[in-house]
Tab-separated table of C-alpha atoms and ligand atoms in Angstrom:
chain	number	residue	atom	x	y	z
H	277	UNK	CA	15.766	23.283	13.063
H	278	UNK	CA	14.069	19.677	12.812
H	279	UNK	CA	16.490	17.175	12.021
H	280	UNK	CA	16.277	14.442	9.895
H	281	UNK	CA	16.437	10.900	11.236
H	282	UNK	CA	16.004	7.136	9.746
H	283	UNK	CA	13.571	5.479	11.640
H	284	UNK	CA	14.402	2.618	10.340
H	285	UNK	CA	16.603	0.820	8.056
H	286	UNK	CA	16.749	-2.991	6.460
H	287	UNK	CA	19.914	-4.333	4.910
H	288	UNK	CA	20.501	-7.350	2.812
H	289	UNK	CA	16.855	-8.696	4.367
H	290	UNK	CA	16.755	-12.262	3.489
H	291	UNK	CA	13.958	-15.093	3.903
H	292	UNK	CA	12.870	-18.558	2.880
H	293	UNK	CA	10.471	-20.784	4.072
H	294	UNK	CA	11.657	-24.316	4.162
H	295	UNK	CA	8.920	-27.248	2.586
H	296	UNK	CA	8.551	-30.120	2.749
H	297	UNK	CA	9.789	-32.534	0.362
H	298	UNK	CA	9.781	-29.332	-2.446
H	299	UNK	CA	11.893	-26.365	-3.187
H	300	UNK	CA	11.932	-23.368	-0.336
H	301	UNK	CA	10.203	-20.903	-0.965
H	302	UNK	CA	12.613	-17.604	-1.309
H	303	UNK	CA	10.900	-15.321	0.613
H	304	UNK	CA	12.696	-12.158	0.318
H	305	UNK	CA	16.104	-11.837	-1.358
H	306	UNK	CA	19.047	-9.190	-0.365
H	307	UNK	CA	16.230	-6.376	0.240
H	308	UNK	CA	17.603	-3.209	1.449
H	309	UNK	CA	15.495	0.032	2.253
H	310	UNK	CA	15.275	2.866	4.855
H	311	UNK	CA	12.787	5.267	6.094
H	312	UNK	CA	13.096	8.364	7.621
H	313	UNK	CA	11.535	9.539	10.511
H	314	UNK	CA	8.034	11.668	9.737
H	315	UNK	CA	7.840	10.131	6.051
H	316	UNK	CA	4.753	7.483	5.048
H	317	UNK	CA	6.120	5.419	2.830
H	318	UNK	CA	4.120	3.188	0.829
H	319	UNK	CA	5.475	-1.095	0.667
H	320	UNK	CA	3.663	-2.358	-3.006
H	321	UNK	CA	3.545	-6.041	-4.117
H	322	UNK	CA	1.370	-8.354	-5.913
H	323	UNK	CA	0.610	-11.032	-4.124
H	324	UNK	CA	2.917	-13.230	-2.701
H	325	UNK	CA	5.795	-10.353	-3.489
H	326	UNK	CA	7.379	-10.523	0.599
H	327	UNK	CA	5.511	-7.832	1.880
H	328	UNK	CA	4.046	-9.571	4.520
H	329	UNK	CA	7.371	-11.602	5.684
H	330	UNK	CA	9.498	-8.028	5.655
H	331	UNK	CA	6.704	-6.888	7.646
H	332	UNK	CA	6.934	-9.472	10.244
H	333	UNK	CA	11.401	-9.977	10.362
H	334	UNK	CA	10.886	-5.827	10.637
H	335	UNK	CA	8.711	-6.781	13.786
H	336	UNK	CA	10.980	-9.389	14.487
H	337	UNK	CA	8.181	-11.728	14.226
H	338	UNK	CA	10.181	-13.997	12.163
H	339	UNK	CA	13.678	-14.427	12.022
H	340	UNK	CA	15.062	-14.027	9.286
H	341	UNK	CA	17.872	-16.173	7.519
H	342	UNK	CA	20.329	-12.820	6.696
H	343	UNK	CA	20.471	-9.082	7.120
H	344	UNK	CA	19.733	-6.687	9.500
H	345	UNK	CA	16.872	-4.403	10.663
H	346	UNK	CA	17.984	-1.440	12.633
H	347	UNK	CA	15.474	1.041	14.101
H	348	UNK	CA	16.373	4.887	15.379
H	349	UNK	CA	20.277	3.386	15.289
H	350	UNK	CA	21.205	7.136	17.013
H	351	UNK	CA	19.562	6.674	20.243
H	352	UNK	CA	20.724	3.168	20.309
H	353	UNK	CA	17.048	1.495	20.557
H	354	UNK	CA	16.934	-2.016	19.742
H	355	UNK	CA	14.096	-3.457	21.325
H	356	UNK	CA	11.379	-3.396	18.658
H	357	UNK	CA	8.719	-3.183	21.316
H	358	UNK	CA	10.178	-0.237	22.954
H	359	UNK	CA	9.523	1.865	19.570
H	360	UNK	CA	7.118	0.387	16.601
H	361	UNK	CA	3.553	-0.583	16.909
H	362	UNK	CA	2.487	-2.914	13.695
H	363	UNK	CA	-1.053	-3.653	12.356
H	364	UNK	CA	-0.588	-7.377	10.777
H	365	UNK	CA	-3.296	-9.041	8.219
H	366	UNK	CA	-6.527	-10.341	9.626
H	367	UNK	CA	-6.203	-8.422	12.989
H	368	UNK	CA	-3.606	-10.941	14.917
H	369	UNK	CA	-2.521	-8.122	17.112
H	370	UNK	CA	-5.444	-7.966	19.311
H	371	UNK	CA	-7.347	-9.955	22.471
H	372	UNK	CA	-10.362	-11.567	21.059
H	373	UNK	CA	-11.760	-12.164	24.722
H	374	UNK	CA	-11.326	-9.250	26.137
H	375	UNK	CA	-13.594	-6.156	25.520
H	376	UNK	CA	-13.036	-3.537	22.878
H	377	UNK	CA	-11.894	-0.824	26.033
H	378	UNK	CA	-10.207	-3.740	28.076
H	379	UNK	CA	-7.474	-4.095	24.720
H	380	UNK	CA	-7.025	-0.733	23.989
H	381	UNK	CA	-5.762	-0.591	28.024
H	382	UNK	CA	-3.981	-3.109	27.837
H	383	UNK	CA	-2.071	-2.196	24.659
H	384	UNK	CA	-1.482	1.453	26.814
H	385	UNK	CA	-0.599	-0.374	29.484
H	386	UNK	CA	2.175	-2.843	28.259
H	387	UNK	CA	3.819	0.413	27.032
H	388	UNK	CA	4.058	1.549	30.291
H	389	UNK	CA	1.219	4.043	29.558
H	390	UNK	CA	-1.378	4.881	32.611
H	391	UNK	CA	-3.431	7.535	32.947
H	392	UNK	CA	-4.819	7.549	29.222
H	393	UNK	CA	-8.718	6.879	30.048
H	394	UNK	CA	-9.264	10.230	27.849
H	395	UNK	CA	-7.009	9.279	25.539
H	396	UNK	CA	-9.135	5.515	24.873
H	397	UNK	CA	-12.168	7.033	25.003
H	398	UNK	CA	-11.451	9.843	22.199
H	399	UNK	CA	-9.745	7.020	20.386
H	400	UNK	CA	-13.215	4.677	20.737
H	401	UNK	CA	-14.911	7.913	19.629
H	402	UNK	CA	-12.679	8.387	16.145
H	403	UNK	CA	-13.449	4.972	15.232
H	404	UNK	CA	-17.543	4.686	16.250
H	405	UNK	CA	-16.512	1.692	18.840
H	406	UNK	CA	-17.759	4.031	21.914
H	407	UNK	CA	-21.002	2.243	21.154
H	408	UNK	CA	-19.245	-1.376	21.477
H	409	UNK	CA	-16.593	-0.934	23.938
H	410	UNK	CA	-17.887	-3.540	26.101
H	411	UNK	CA	-18.231	-5.988	23.453
H	412	UNK	CA	-15.854	-8.530	23.195
H	413	UNK	CA	-13.368	-7.887	20.239
H	414	UNK	CA	-14.639	-11.750	19.001
H	415	UNK	CA	-17.857	-10.623	18.525
H	416	UNK	CA	-17.070	-7.410	16.823
H	417	UNK	CA	-17.468	-7.084	13.034
H	418	UNK	CA	-14.364	-7.683	10.879
H	419	UNK	CA	-14.310	-3.998	10.066
H	420	UNK	CA	-14.903	-3.121	13.669
H	421	UNK	CA	-11.908	-5.521	14.694
H	422	UNK	CA	-10.066	-3.531	11.777
H	423	UNK	CA	-10.679	-0.416	13.984
H	424	UNK	CA	-9.866	-1.843	17.051
H	425	UNK	CA	-6.431	-3.526	15.702
H	426	UNK	CA	-5.076	0.299	14.745
H	427	UNK	CA	-6.634	1.861	18.023
H	428	UNK	CA	-4.849	-1.040	19.717
H	429	UNK	CA	-1.126	0.381	17.785
H	430	UNK	CA	-1.744	3.741	17.823
H	431	UNK	CA	-2.669	3.398	21.841
H	432	UNK	CA	0.726	2.828	23.008
H	433	UNK	CA	2.438	5.330	21.145
H	434	UNK	CA	5.413	4.393	19.500
H	435	UNK	CA	7.298	6.433	17.136
H	436	UNK	CA	7.212	4.050	14.140
H	437	UNK	CA	3.897	2.361	12.857
H	438	UNK	CA	4.072	-0.602	10.429
H	439	UNK	CA	0.539	-0.595	8.994
H	440	UNK	CA	-0.163	-4.221	6.712
H	441	UNK	CA	-3.421	-3.601	4.605
H	442	UNK	CA	-4.883	-1.094	6.974
H	443	UNK	CA	-7.829	-0.222	4.819
H	444	UNK	CA	-8.674	-4.088	4.271
H	445	UNK	CA	-13.050	-4.285	5.047
H	446	UNK	CA	-13.113	-1.355	5.987
H	447	UNK	CA	-16.076	1.097	4.846
H	448	UNK	CA	-15.408	4.047	2.755
H	449	UNK	CA	-16.406	6.414	5.336
H	450	UNK	CA	-13.862	5.070	7.197
H	451	UNK	CA	-11.108	4.048	4.859
H	452	UNK	CA	-11.233	7.951	3.800
H	453	UNK	CA	-11.444	8.927	7.751
H	454	UNK	CA	-8.214	6.615	8.091
H	455	UNK	CA	-6.512	8.507	5.660
H	456	UNK	CA	-6.680	11.883	6.932
H	457	UNK	CA	-6.011	10.360	10.161
H	458	UNK	CA	-2.203	8.802	8.936
H	459	UNK	CA	-1.612	12.187	7.664
H	460	UNK	CA	-2.794	14.035	10.557
H	461	UNK	CA	-0.331	11.521	12.868
H	462	UNK	CA	2.431	12.621	10.608
H	463	UNK	CA	1.927	16.478	10.449
H	464	UNK	CA	0.704	16.987	13.885
H	465	UNK	CA	2.563	14.098	15.649
H	466	UNK	CA	6.116	13.594	13.336
H	467	UNK	CA	5.106	9.956	13.333
H	468	UNK	CA	6.390	7.808	10.638
H	469	UNK	CA	4.820	5.276	8.837
H	470	UNK	CA	5.600	1.911	6.918
H	471	UNK	CA	2.242	0.751	5.147
H	472	UNK	CA	1.555	-2.286	2.509
H	473	UNK	CA	-1.663	-1.628	0.583
H	474	UNK	CA	-3.162	-3.342	-2.799
H	475	UNK	CA	-6.054	0.011	-2.837
H	476	UNK	CA	-3.499	1.670	-4.903
H	477	UNK	CA	-5.783	5.211	-3.394
H	478	UNK	CA	-5.143	4.522	0.130
H	479	UNK	CA	-1.487	4.806	-1.124
H	480	UNK	CA	-1.506	7.698	-3.454
H	481	UNK	CA	-3.654	9.432	-0.502
H	482	UNK	CA	-0.814	8.899	1.881
H	483	UNK	CA	2.453	8.550	0.687
H	484	UNK	CA	5.110	10.217	-0.248
H	485	UNK	CA	6.993	7.736	-1.040
H	486	UNK	CA	7.026	3.797	-2.697
H	487	UNK	CA	8.920	0.951	-2.844
H	488	UNK	CA	8.024	-1.617	-4.694
H	489	UNK	CA	8.984	-5.813	-4.371
H	490	UNK	CA	8.538	-8.736	-6.429
H	491	UNK	CA	9.494	-12.433	-5.936
H	492	UNK	CA	11.296	-10.766	-2.600
H	493	UNK	CA	13.458	-8.010	-4.468
H	494	UNK	CA	12.932	-4.480	-4.771
H	495	UNK	CA	11.982	-3.525	-7.915
H	496	UNK	CA	11.697	0.355	-7.321
H	497	UNK	CA	12.121	2.893	-4.400
H	498	UNK	CA	11.529	6.334	-5.067
H	499	UNK	CA	8.810	9.569	-4.280
H	500	UNK	CA	5.338	8.843	-6.210
H	501	UNK	CA	6.241	12.506	-8.147
H	502	UNK	CA	9.286	11.236	-9.064
H	503	UNK	CA	8.406	7.532	-10.579
H	504	UNK	CA	5.432	9.958	-12.631
H	505	UNK	CA	8.324	11.878	-14.126
H	506	UNK	CA	10.078	8.864	-14.868
H	507	UNK	CA	7.494	6.334	-16.230
H	508	UNK	CA	6.020	9.069	-18.261
H	509	UNK	CA	2.958	7.136	-18.783
H	510	UNK	CA	0.300	9.458	-20.712
H	511	UNK	CA	-3.774	7.976	-19.930
H	512	UNK	CA	-5.817	8.988	-22.483
H	513	UNK	CA	-9.517	8.284	-22.929
H	514	UNK	CA	-11.042	7.850	-26.432
H	515	UNK	CA	-15.129	8.304	-27.536
H	516	UNK	CA	-15.173	6.871	-31.276
H	517	UNK	CA	-18.925	7.786	-32.838
H	518	UNK	CA	-20.307	3.912	-33.936
H	519	UNK	CA	-19.169	0.788	-32.749
H	520	UNK	CA	-15.999	-0.699	-33.880
H	521	UNK	CA	-14.222	-4.377	-32.907
H	522	UNK	CA	-11.015	-2.769	-32.852
H	523	UNK	CA	-9.435	-6.314	-33.688
H	524	UNK	CA	-5.948	-5.630	-34.043
H	525	UNK	CA	-5.637	-2.189	-32.630
H	526	UNK	CA	-6.640	-3.463	-29.149
H	527	UNK	CA	-3.722	-5.992	-28.132
H	528	UNK	CA	-1.340	-4.110	-30.005
H	529	UNK	CA	-2.292	-1.082	-27.693
H	530	UNK	CA	-3.501	-2.643	-24.439
H	531	UNK	CA	-6.979	-1.168	-24.784
H	532	UNK	CA	-8.534	-1.496	-21.619
H	533	UNK	CA	-12.031	-0.502	-19.918
H	534	UNK	CA	-13.909	-0.456	-23.810
H	535	UNK	CA	-17.387	0.136	-23.563
H	536	UNK	CA	-19.967	0.813	-25.914
H	537	UNK	CA	-22.743	3.048	-24.788
H	538	UNK	CA	-25.380	5.295	-26.932
H	539	UNK	CA	-23.864	3.991	-30.465
H	540	UNK	CA	-20.840	5.216	-29.553
H	541	UNK	CA	-16.878	3.339	-28.336
H	542	UNK	CA	-14.929	4.087	-25.422
H	543	UNK	CA	-11.646	3.023	-24.475
H	544	UNK	CA	-8.781	4.096	-22.278
H	545	UNK	CA	-5.376	3.410	-23.310
H	546	UNK	CA	-1.587	3.954	-21.702
H	547	UNK	CA	0.944	5.354	-23.812
H	548	UNK	CA	4.796	5.630	-23.037
H	549	UNK	CA	5.686	8.296	-26.115
H	550	UNK	CA	3.740	10.985	-28.273
H	551	UNK	CA	5.204	8.714	-30.771
H	552	UNK	CA	3.071	5.573	-29.762
H	553	UNK	CA	-0.216	8.299	-29.407
H	554	UNK	CA	0.428	9.114	-32.569
H	555	UNK	CA	0.749	5.559	-34.363
H	556	UNK	CA	-2.624	4.913	-32.593
H	557	UNK	CA	-4.305	7.960	-33.962
H	558	UNK	CA	-2.686	6.798	-37.248
H	559	UNK	CA	-4.020	3.168	-37.205
H	560	UNK	CA	-7.653	4.115	-35.652
H	561	UNK	CA	-7.907	6.239	-38.925
H	562	UNK	CA	-6.634	3.905	-41.503
H	563	UNK	CA	-9.290	1.653	-40.032
H	564	UNK	CA	-11.727	3.903	-40.848
H	565	UNK	CA	-13.070	4.771	-37.508
H	566	UNK	CA	-14.383	8.603	-36.620
H	567	UNK	CA	-13.050	9.941	-33.401
H	568	UNK	CA	-15.347	11.858	-31.475
H	569	UNK	CA	-13.182	12.945	-28.347
H	570	UNK	CA	-9.694	12.121	-26.594
H	571	UNK	CA	-8.729	13.111	-23.135
H	572	UNK	CA	-5.553	13.179	-21.055
H	573	UNK	CA	-6.406	11.951	-17.932
H	574	UNK	CA	-4.175	11.851	-14.819
H	575	UNK	CA	-1.370	9.327	-14.417
H	576	UNK	CA	-2.260	7.067	-11.203
H	577	UNK	CA	0.137	5.057	-9.364
H	578	UNK	CA	-1.369	2.202	-10.761
H	579	UNK	CA	-0.231	2.658	-14.322
H	580	UNK	CA	2.928	3.299	-12.938
H	581	UNK	CA	2.630	-0.220	-10.565
H	582	UNK	CA	1.724	-2.349	-13.629
H	583	UNK	CA	4.228	-0.953	-15.594
H	584	UNK	CA	7.299	-1.949	-12.650
H	585	UNK	CA	5.292	-5.213	-12.665
H	586	UNK	CA	5.054	-6.000	-16.110
H	587	UNK	CA	8.377	-4.607	-17.544
H	588	UNK	CA	11.214	-5.506	-14.538
H	589	UNK	CA	13.961	-8.411	-16.132
H	590	UNK	CA	15.227	-11.269	-14.283
H	591	UNK	CA	17.866	-9.727	-12.747
H	592	UNK	CA	15.178	-7.122	-11.388
H	593	UNK	CA	16.251	-3.974	-12.956
H	594	UNK	CA	13.524	-1.776	-14.266
H	595	UNK	CA	12.852	-0.656	-17.979
H	596	UNK	CA	11.870	2.766	-18.225
V	1891	ATP	P1	-0.130	-10.918	-0.086
V	1891	ATP	O1	0.086	-9.329	-1.079
V	1891	ATP	O2	-0.665	-11.665	-1.239
V	1891	ATP	O3	-0.659	-10.887	0.989
V	1891	ATP	P2	2.751	-11.031	0.561
V	1891	ATP	O4	3.541	-9.772	-0.369
V	1891	ATP	O5	2.859	-9.983	1.201
V	1891	ATP	O6	1.564	-11.070	-0.098
V	1891	ATP	P3	4.111	-12.363	2.075
V	1891	ATP	O7	3.318	-13.594	2.556
V	1891	ATP	O8	5.430	-12.192	2.807
V	1891	ATP	O9	3.810	-12.096	0.007
V	1891	ATP	O10	5.050	-13.916	0.410
V	1891	ATP	C1	5.817	-14.329	-0.133
V	1891	ATP	C2	6.461	-15.653	-0.313
V	1891	ATP	O11	6.708	-16.443	1.247
V	1891	ATP	C3	4.819	-16.233	-0.839
V	1891	ATP	O12	5.231	-17.106	-2.345
V	1891	ATP	C4	4.035	-17.033	0.397
V	1891	ATP	O13	3.628	-18.594	0.044
V	1891	ATP	C5	5.348	-17.843	1.040
V	1891	ATP	N1	5.523	-17.861	2.447
V	1891	ATP	C6	4.792	-16.412	2.979
V	1891	ATP	N2	4.450	-17.171	4.168
V	1891	ATP	C7	4.636	-18.208	4.705
V	1891	ATP	C8	5.133	-19.907	5.422
V	1891	ATP	N3	4.388	-19.565	6.499
V	1891	ATP	N4	5.316	-20.928	5.002
V	1891	ATP	C9	5.941	-20.598	3.636
V	1891	ATP	N5	5.537	-20.134	2.619
V	1891	ATP	C10	5.378	-19.108	3.088
């Protein structure tokens, strides 16, 4: 039987950046969460929410003002480099002057791994970098540098991976391959992954659980399925026969994607209760529009994320 262990525990983490002649920027205030081994957890939040600061504190690149970060407590390992690898924004973890292969050799060596030539070759191949293995990292494209940065994190063979925007700059095919690869790392090799991304498709594809932060506070920490149940948001697509401006209705129900195609008006709307659905139908009928089609679409994490970010009050409490 596999025992679940806590891979990472973050307690009461605080960090402010001092500013010259201005108030300090509070990046993290009392952040708490934990990640079990074998989990893939998404760290989400709008720009400036504190995600990168949290990841840097976890890797030991920034010293927090307060709080603790514990890794695999039960094994007593407390040096971040022993058991975690990170891919930070802007591919800062690779060496510009070293070739792609030399970078991989360097990072494997750093972890004390030798005899990994075949693994290095297969890593180069997996990320389609084999034809560029002798090219210095600075001469690779941005996407290739991103793939190399990931390869370097993986070749270290640590159990815990921190990935800050891992698919940024990758083409659609590589981004898809990477998502499959992340899932494989977890299911076959038992890795634990904490990743931040603004791409909700990536998060929805690979994460079972998400931690949503804003203004340095955790607003939600739950399984994606539970969040969908709790927020119970339904997305509908409407098609109306004729062209309508929908004044009044547009703002009252926050319609999106309004389009006029082939003499029809199309839009989408996110509604939280059956009451608002019937109210919208009533309002549309009262305004004299002709309904042609209504479709209930799947709820995506993006709608839930927006709802959480827009509906929390200043104390950080989420109103479901
Ligand atoms: P993004 O999604 O835009 O990358 P983020 O969630 O990763 O954002 P952080 O980069 O952690 O957010 O930034 C959190 C806050 O701390 C922001 O207000 C940012 O301006 C500030 N900040 C980050 N780094 C520094 C720094 N070196 N000096 C001063 N302020 C900083």
